[in-house]
Amino acid sequence: MTRSHKPSLGSFTFFVVAFALGAYFTFAAVQGDFGLFRRVEIQAEADELRLDLDRLTLEIAAIENLTHRLSDDYLDLDLLDEQARSVLGLLRADEIVIQ
């Protein structure tokens, strides 16, 4: 009596399907919409947006400072003079323009 040590077709099919599913889920975990690479991209984008937010926050603070300094409650005469010169092109009578 000899016994066949050949694996059956059913077990071979099972392992092929299991390997294919494992490979698919591994690929999806690394490169899918919610995979590791996408997470790194999102993290880099979030860092860039945080830098933009910090820059814009500083810019808004500077604009608010200028607005406050030109308001009715607090008037900075030096800033008013600077704005009149740059925006309106005004000069004092004792100044000479050299081009």
mmCIF file of N, CA and C in Angstrom:
data_model
loop_
_atom_site.group_PDB
_atom_site.id
_atom_site.type_symbol
_atom_site.label_atom_id
_atom_site.label_comp_id
_atom_site.label_asym_id
_atom_site.label_seq_id
_atom_site.Cartn_x
_atom_site.Cartn_y
_atom_site.Cartn_z
ATOM 1 N N MET A 1 0.799 -1.169 0.000
ATOM 2 C CA MET A 1 0.000 0.000 0.000
ATOM 3 C C MET A 1 0.859 1.255 0.000
ATOM 4 N N THR A 2 0.674 2.056 -0.968
ATOM 5 C CA THR A 2 1.404 3.312 -1.050
ATOM 6 C C THR A 2 0.428 4.459 -0.852
ATOM 7 N N ARG A 3 0.910 5.380 -0.177
ATOM 8 C CA ARG A 3 0.098 6.561 0.083
ATOM 9 C C ARG A 3 0.595 7.717 -0.767
ATOM 10 N N SER A 4 -0.302 8.473 -1.304
ATOM 11 C CA SER A 4 0.081 9.622 -2.123
ATOM 12 C C SER A 4 0.323 10.820 -1.196
ATOM 13 N N HIS A 5 1.471 11.427 -1.340
ATOM 14 C CA HIS A 5 1.801 12.596 -0.534
ATOM 15 C C HIS A 5 1.584 13.892 -1.315
ATOM 16 N N LYS A 6 0.848 13.822 -2.343
ATOM 17 C CA LYS A 6 0.548 14.979 -3.159
ATOM 18 C C LYS A 6 -0.563 15.788 -2.482
ATOM 19 N N PRO A 7 -0.365 17.111 -2.313
ATOM 20 C CA PRO A 7 -1.445 17.897 -1.709
ATOM 21 C C PRO A 7 -2.638 17.959 -2.657
ATOM 22 N N SER A 8 -3.770 18.033 -2.073
ATOM 23 C CA SER A 8 -4.970 18.063 -2.900
ATOM 24 C C SER A 8 -5.151 19.450 -3.522
ATOM 25 N N LEU A 9 -5.974 19.490 -4.534
ATOM 26 C CA LEU A 9 -6.220 20.740 -5.245
ATOM 27 C C LEU A 9 -6.931 21.754 -4.356
ATOM 28 N N GLY A 10 -7.769 21.280 -3.453
ATOM 29 C CA GLY A 10 -8.499 22.180 -2.547
ATOM 30 C C GLY A 10 -7.569 22.927 -1.604
ATOM 31 N N SER A 11 -6.602 22.243 -1.021
ATOM 32 C CA SER A 11 -5.681 22.923 -0.100
ATOM 33 C C SER A 11 -4.769 23.883 -0.863
ATOM 34 N N PHE A 12 -4.351 23.507 -2.060
ATOM 35 C CA PHE A 12 -3.548 24.399 -2.886
ATOM 36 C C PHE A 12 -4.329 25.677 -3.209
ATOM 37 N N THR A 13 -5.590 25.541 -3.589
ATOM 38 C CA THR A 13 -6.450 26.691 -3.892
ATOM 39 C C THR A 13 -6.627 27.571 -2.662
ATOM 40 N N PHE A 14 -6.804 26.951 -1.497
ATOM 41 C CA PHE A 14 -6.960 27.691 -0.245
ATOM 42 C C PHE A 14 -5.737 28.567 0.020
ATOM 43 N N PHE A 15 -4.542 28.014 -0.111
ATOM 44 C CA PHE A 15 -3.330 28.773 0.174
ATOM 45 C C PHE A 15 -3.092 29.873 -0.874
ATOM 46 N N VAL A 16 -3.443 29.610 -2.125
ATOM 47 C CA VAL A 16 -3.296 30.635 -3.159
ATOM 48 C C VAL A 16 -4.242 31.801 -2.887
ATOM 49 N N VAL A 17 -5.484 31.504 -2.527
ATOM 50 C CA VAL A 17 -6.461 32.559 -2.225
ATOM 51 C C VAL A 17 -6.037 33.313 -0.967
ATOM 52 N N ALA A 18 -5.570 32.587 0.060
ATOM 53 C CA ALA A 18 -5.116 33.240 1.294
ATOM 54 C C ALA A 18 -3.923 34.151 1.011
ATOM 55 N N PHE A 19 -2.980 33.707 0.194
ATOM 56 C CA PHE A 19 -1.825 34.536 -0.151
ATOM 57 C C PHE A 19 -2.256 35.760 -0.948
ATOM 58 N N ALA A 20 -3.172 35.575 -1.895
ATOM 59 C CA ALA A 20 -3.646 36.703 -2.706
ATOM 60 C C ALA A 20 -4.355 37.739 -1.838
ATOM 61 N N LEU A 21 -5.190 37.291 -0.919
ATOM 62 C CA LEU A 21 -5.875 38.222 -0.023
ATOM 63 C C LEU A 21 -4.878 38.937 0.892
ATOM 64 N N GLY A 22 -3.920 38.213 1.405
ATOM 65 C CA GLY A 22 -2.890 38.830 2.245
ATOM 66 C C GLY A 22 -2.094 39.879 1.487
ATOM 67 N N ALA A 23 -1.729 39.560 0.242
ATOM 68 C CA ALA A 23 -0.984 40.516 -0.580
ATOM 69 C C ALA A 23 -1.830 41.749 -0.892
ATOM 70 N N TYR A 24 -3.119 41.542 -1.177
ATOM 71 C CA TYR A 24 -4.011 42.663 -1.476
ATOM 72 C C TYR A 24 -4.148 43.588 -0.273
ATOM 73 N N PHE A 25 -4.407 43.016 0.900
ATOM 74 C CA PHE A 25 -4.591 43.852 2.092
ATOM 75 C C PHE A 25 -3.295 44.530 2.513
ATOM 76 N N THR A 26 -2.164 43.887 2.297
ATOM 77 C CA THR A 26 -0.883 44.522 2.597
ATOM 78 C C THR A 26 -0.652 45.704 1.665
ATOM 79 N N PHE A 27 -0.923 45.524 0.389
ATOM 80 C CA PHE A 27 -0.796 46.620 -0.577
ATOM 81 C C PHE A 27 -1.730 47.769 -0.225
ATOM 82 N N ALA A 28 -2.976 47.455 0.144
ATOM 83 C CA ALA A 28 -3.949 48.487 0.497
ATOM 84 C C ALA A 28 -3.527 49.225 1.769
ATOM 85 N N ALA A 29 -2.917 48.506 2.716
ATOM 86 C CA ALA A 29 -2.475 49.148 3.952
ATOM 87 C C ALA A 29 -1.306 50.086 3.718
ATOM 88 N N VAL A 30 -0.527 49.835 2.694
ATOM 89 C CA VAL A 30 0.640 50.681 2.439
ATOM 90 C C VAL A 30 0.300 51.811 1.472
ATOM 91 N N GLN A 31 -0.386 51.499 0.358
ATOM 92 C CA GLN A 31 -0.590 52.505 -0.679
ATOM 93 C C GLN A 31 -2.044 52.861 -0.932
ATOM 94 N N GLY A 32 -2.962 52.407 -0.147
ATOM 95 C CA GLY A 32 -4.370 52.708 -0.372
ATOM 96 C C GLY A 32 -4.737 54.126 0.038
ATOM 97 N N ASP A 33 -6.020 54.447 -0.060
ATOM 98 C CA ASP A 33 -6.510 55.776 0.305
ATOM 99 C C ASP A 33 -6.255 56.096 1.774
ATOM 100 N N PHE A 34 -6.250 55.097 2.622
ATOM 101 C CA PHE A 34 -6.009 55.288 4.043
ATOM 102 C C PHE A 34 -4.722 54.597 4.476
ATOM 103 N N GLY A 35 -3.782 54.435 3.553
ATOM 104 C CA GLY A 35 -2.545 53.709 3.825
ATOM 105 C C GLY A 35 -1.463 54.577 4.435
ATOM 106 N N LEU A 36 -0.314 53.972 4.615
ATOM 107 C CA LEU A 36 0.804 54.650 5.260
ATOM 108 C C LEU A 36 1.328 55.819 4.433
ATOM 109 N N PHE A 37 1.447 55.643 3.121
ATOM 110 C CA PHE A 37 1.953 56.727 2.276
ATOM 111 C C PHE A 37 1.011 57.917 2.293
ATOM 112 N N ARG A 38 -0.277 57.654 2.243
ATOM 113 C CA ARG A 38 -1.267 58.743 2.285
ATOM 114 C C ARG A 38 -1.207 59.465 3.630
ATOM 115 N N ARG A 39 -0.956 58.727 4.694
ATOM 116 C CA ARG A 39 -0.861 59.344 6.017
ATOM 117 C C ARG A 39 0.339 60.290 6.072
ATOM 118 N N VAL A 40 1.455 59.894 5.487
ATOM 119 C CA VAL A 40 2.640 60.756 5.455
ATOM 120 C C VAL A 40 2.353 62.011 4.635
ATOM 121 N N GLU A 41 1.662 61.860 3.509
ATOM 122 C CA GLU A 41 1.300 63.020 2.690
ATOM 123 C C GLU A 41 0.396 63.973 3.468
ATOM 124 N N ILE A 42 -0.574 63.436 4.170
ATOM 125 C CA ILE A 42 -1.500 64.267 4.947
ATOM 126 C C ILE A 42 -0.754 64.984 6.065
ATOM 127 N N GLN A 43 0.177 64.299 6.714
ATOM 128 C CA GLN A 43 0.955 64.916 7.788
ATOM 129 C C GLN A 43 1.812 66.063 7.246
ATOM 130 N N ALA A 44 2.427 65.874 6.079
ATOM 131 C CA ALA A 44 3.238 66.937 5.474
ATOM 132 C C ALA A 44 2.368 68.129 5.092
ATOM 133 N N GLU A 45 1.188 67.849 4.561
ATOM 134 C CA GLU A 45 0.272 68.926 4.198
ATOM 135 C C GLU A 45 -0.208 69.671 5.441
ATOM 136 N N ALA A 46 -0.458 68.944 6.526
ATOM 137 C CA ALA A 46 -0.884 69.579 7.771
ATOM 138 C C ALA A 46 0.213 70.476 8.329
ATOM 139 N N ASP A 47 1.464 70.038 8.263
ATOM 140 C CA ASP A 47 2.578 70.863 8.729
ATOM 141 C C ASP A 47 2.695 72.143 7.897
ATOM 142 N N GLU A 48 2.538 72.006 6.589
ATOM 143 C CA GLU A 48 2.602 73.173 5.710
ATOM 144 C C GLU A 48 1.467 74.146 6.010
ATOM 145 N N LEU A 49 0.274 73.618 6.254
ATOM 146 C CA LEU A 49 -0.867 74.477 6.569
ATOM 147 C C LEU A 49 -0.691 75.160 7.919
ATOM 148 N N ARG A 50 -0.050 74.472 8.884
ATOM 149 C CA ARG A 50 0.233 75.108 10.173
ATOM 150 C C ARG A 50 1.188 76.286 10.001
ATOM 151 N N LEU A 51 2.196 76.122 9.146
ATOM 152 C CA LEU A 51 3.126 77.225 8.875
ATOM 153 C C LEU A 51 2.403 78.405 8.212
ATOM 154 N N ASP A 52 1.510 78.110 7.281
ATOM 155 C CA ASP A 52 0.720 79.166 6.649
ATOM 156 C C ASP A 52 -0.158 79.872 7.676
ATOM 157 N N LEU A 53 -0.756 79.103 8.578
ATOM 158 C CA LEU A 53 -1.601 79.689 9.615
ATOM 159 C C LEU A 53 -0.791 80.601 10.525
ATOM 160 N N ASP A 54 0.399 80.173 10.918
ATOM 161 C CA ASP A 54 1.252 81.010 11.764
ATOM 162 C C ASP A 54 1.646 82.297 11.047
ATOM 163 N N ARG A 55 1.991 82.173 9.758
ATOM 164 C CA ARG A 55 2.366 83.360 8.985
ATOM 165 C C ARG A 55 1.193 84.323 8.862
ATOM 166 N N LEU A 56 0.006 83.786 8.581
ATOM 167 C CA LEU A 56 -1.173 84.639 8.438
ATOM 168 C C LEU A 56 -1.578 85.260 9.773
ATOM 169 N N THR A 57 -1.383 84.529 10.864
ATOM 170 C CA THR A 57 -1.697 85.076 12.182
ATOM 171 C C THR A 57 -0.802 86.278 12.483
ATOM 172 N N LEU A 58 0.480 86.162 12.157
ATOM 173 C CA LEU A 58 1.391 87.294 12.347
ATOM 174 C C LEU A 58 1.012 88.474 11.452
ATOM 175 N N GLU A 59 0.626 88.175 10.225
ATOM 176 C CA GLU A 59 0.229 89.232 9.299
ATOM 177 C C GLU A 59 -1.027 89.941 9.783
ATOM 178 N N ILE A 60 -1.986 89.179 10.293
ATOM 179 C CA ILE A 60 -3.226 89.768 10.812
ATOM 180 C C ILE A 60 -2.930 90.634 12.032
ATOM 181 N N ALA A 61 -2.033 90.164 12.899
ATOM 182 C CA ALA A 61 -1.667 90.959 14.075
ATOM 183 C C ALA A 61 -1.031 92.281 13.663
ATOM 184 N N ALA A 62 -0.176 92.253 12.640
ATOM 185 C CA ALA A 62 0.449 93.488 12.171
ATOM 186 C C ALA A 62 -0.589 94.442 11.587
ATOM 187 N N ILE A 63 -1.528 93.916 10.823
ATOM 188 C CA ILE A 63 -2.575 94.762 10.231
ATOM 189 C C ILE A 63 -3.475 95.324 11.321
ATOM 190 N N GLU A 64 -3.815 94.508 12.320
ATOM 191 C CA GLU A 64 -4.630 95.005 13.433
ATOM 192 C C GLU A 64 -3.900 96.102 14.193
ATOM 193 N N ASN A 65 -2.590 95.957 14.349
ATOM 194 C CA ASN A 65 -1.796 96.984 15.020
ATOM 195 C C ASN A 65 -1.851 98.298 14.242
ATOM 196 N N LEU A 66 -1.662 98.217 12.924
ATOM 197 C CA LEU A 66 -1.728 99.434 12.106
ATOM 198 C C LEU A 66 -3.122 100.050 12.142
ATOM 199 N N THR A 67 -4.133 99.219 12.103
ATOM 200 C CA THR A 67 -5.505 99.717 12.147
ATOM 201 C C THR A 67 -5.779 100.410 13.475
ATOM 202 N N HIS A 68 -5.309 99.808 14.558
ATOM 203 C CA HIS A 68 -5.508 100.418 15.872
ATOM 204 C C HIS A 68 -4.767 101.746 15.968
ATOM 205 N N ARG A 69 -3.569 101.799 15.390
ATOM 206 C CA ARG A 69 -2.775 103.023 15.474
ATOM 207 C C ARG A 69 -3.360 104.150 14.621
ATOM 208 N N LEU A 70 -4.221 103.837 13.668
ATOM 209 C CA LEU A 70 -4.876 104.864 12.854
ATOM 210 C C LEU A 70 -6.337 105.072 13.248
ATOM 211 N N SER A 71 -6.772 104.477 14.339
ATOM 212 C CA SER A 71 -8.176 104.584 14.743
ATOM 213 C C SER A 71 -8.442 105.928 15.418
ATOM 214 N N ASP A 72 -9.708 106.205 15.685
ATOM 215 C CA ASP A 72 -10.100 107.452 16.342
ATOM 216 C C ASP A 72 -9.661 107.485 17.805
ATOM 217 N N ASP A 73 -9.589 106.335 18.434
ATOM 218 C CA ASP A 73 -9.229 106.283 19.853
ATOM 219 C C ASP A 73 -7.741 106.542 20.067
ATOM 220 N N TYR A 74 -6.918 106.115 19.143
ATOM 221 C CA TYR A 74 -5.474 106.220 19.293
ATOM 222 C C TYR A 74 -4.898 106.578 17.938
ATOM 223 N N LEU A 75 -4.318 107.751 17.816
ATOM 224 C CA LEU A 75 -3.794 108.192 16.532
ATOM 225 C C LEU A 75 -2.284 108.369 16.631
ATOM 226 N N ASP A 76 -1.566 107.606 15.844
ATOM 227 C CA ASP A 76 -0.107 107.697 15.783
ATOM 228 C C ASP A 76 0.249 108.662 14.654
ATOM 229 N N LEU A 77 0.749 109.837 15.019
ATOM 230 C CA LEU A 77 1.015 110.868 14.018
ATOM 231 C C LEU A 77 2.124 110.474 13.060
ATOM 232 N N ASP A 78 3.123 109.753 13.538
ATOM 233 C CA ASP A 78 4.196 109.301 12.645
ATOM 234 C C ASP A 78 3.666 108.340 11.587
ATOM 235 N N LEU A 79 2.793 107.418 12.004
ATOM 236 C CA LEU A 79 2.203 106.480 11.046
ATOM 237 C C LEU A 79 1.287 107.212 10.072
ATOM 238 N N LEU A 80 0.528 108.186 10.569
ATOM 239 C CA LEU A 80 -0.337 108.964 9.694
ATOM 240 C C LEU A 80 0.484 109.718 8.657
ATOM 241 N N ASP A 81 1.616 110.308 9.079
ATOM 242 C CA ASP A 81 2.496 111.010 8.161
ATOM 243 C C ASP A 81 3.074 110.052 7.119
ATOM 244 N N GLU A 82 3.485 108.875 7.560
ATOM 245 C CA GLU A 82 4.049 107.868 6.645
ATOM 246 C C GLU A 82 3.013 107.420 5.626
ATOM 247 N N GLN A 83 1.777 107.179 6.066
ATOM 248 C CA GLN A 83 0.722 106.753 5.142
ATOM 249 C C GLN A 83 0.372 107.864 4.157
ATOM 250 N N ALA A 84 0.330 109.106 4.620
ATOM 251 C CA ALA A 84 0.023 110.218 3.723
ATOM 252 C C ALA A 84 1.104 110.360 2.655
ATOM 253 N N ARG A 85 2.352 110.145 3.039
ATOM 254 C CA ARG A 85 3.447 110.248 2.072
ATOM 255 C C ARG A 85 3.404 109.112 1.051
ATOM 256 N N SER A 86 3.194 107.886 1.521
ATOM 257 C CA SER A 86 3.249 106.740 0.600
ATOM 258 C C SER A 86 1.997 106.615 -0.253
ATOM 259 N N VAL A 87 0.821 106.814 0.321
ATOM 260 C CA VAL A 87 -0.415 106.602 -0.436
ATOM 261 C C VAL A 87 -0.777 107.829 -1.264
ATOM 262 N N LEU A 88 -0.726 108.989 -0.634
ATOM 263 C CA LEU A 88 -1.172 110.210 -1.320
ATOM 264 C C LEU A 88 -0.047 110.949 -2.029
ATOM 265 N N GLY A 89 1.200 110.626 -1.695
ATOM 266 C CA GLY A 89 2.322 111.307 -2.325
ATOM 267 C C GLY A 89 2.519 112.722 -1.813
ATOM 268 N N LEU A 90 2.133 112.981 -0.574
ATOM 269 C CA LEU A 90 2.254 114.322 -0.004
ATOM 270 C C LEU A 90 3.659 114.575 0.509
ATOM 271 N N LEU A 91 4.058 115.850 0.483
ATOM 272 C CA LEU A 91 5.348 116.293 0.994
ATOM 273 C C LEU A 91 5.139 117.519 1.866
ATOM 274 N N ARG A 92 6.084 117.739 2.750
ATOM 275 C CA ARG A 92 6.056 118.984 3.526
ATOM 276 C C ARG A 92 6.653 120.093 2.669
ATOM 277 N N ALA A 93 6.399 121.312 3.079
ATOM 278 C CA ALA A 93 6.857 122.449 2.304
ATOM 279 C C ALA A 93 8.374 122.585 2.304
ATOM 280 N N ASP A 94 9.034 122.108 3.349
ATOM 281 C CA ASP A 94 10.485 122.253 3.449
ATOM 282 C C ASP A 94 11.262 121.070 2.874
ATOM 283 N N GLU A 95 10.620 120.161 2.182
ATOM 284 C CA GLU A 95 11.283 118.967 1.635
ATOM 285 C C GLU A 95 11.567 119.135 0.143
ATOM 286 N N ILE A 96 12.618 118.493 -0.298
ATOM 287 C CA ILE A 96 13.001 118.520 -1.714
ATOM 288 C C ILE A 96 12.940 117.098 -2.254
ATOM 289 N N VAL A 97 12.349 116.930 -3.430
ATOM 290 C CA VAL A 97 12.213 115.629 -4.057
ATOM 291 C C VAL A 97 13.335 115.439 -5.074
ATOM 292 N N ILE A 98 14.082 114.349 -4.928
ATOM 293 C CA ILE A 98 15.159 114.034 -5.865
ATOM 294 C C ILE A 98 14.788 112.725 -6.554
ATOM 295 N N GLN A 99 14.772 112.745 -7.875
ATOM 296 C CA GLN A 99 14.421 111.546 -8.618
ATOM 297 C C GLN A 99 15.592 110.992 -9.358
#
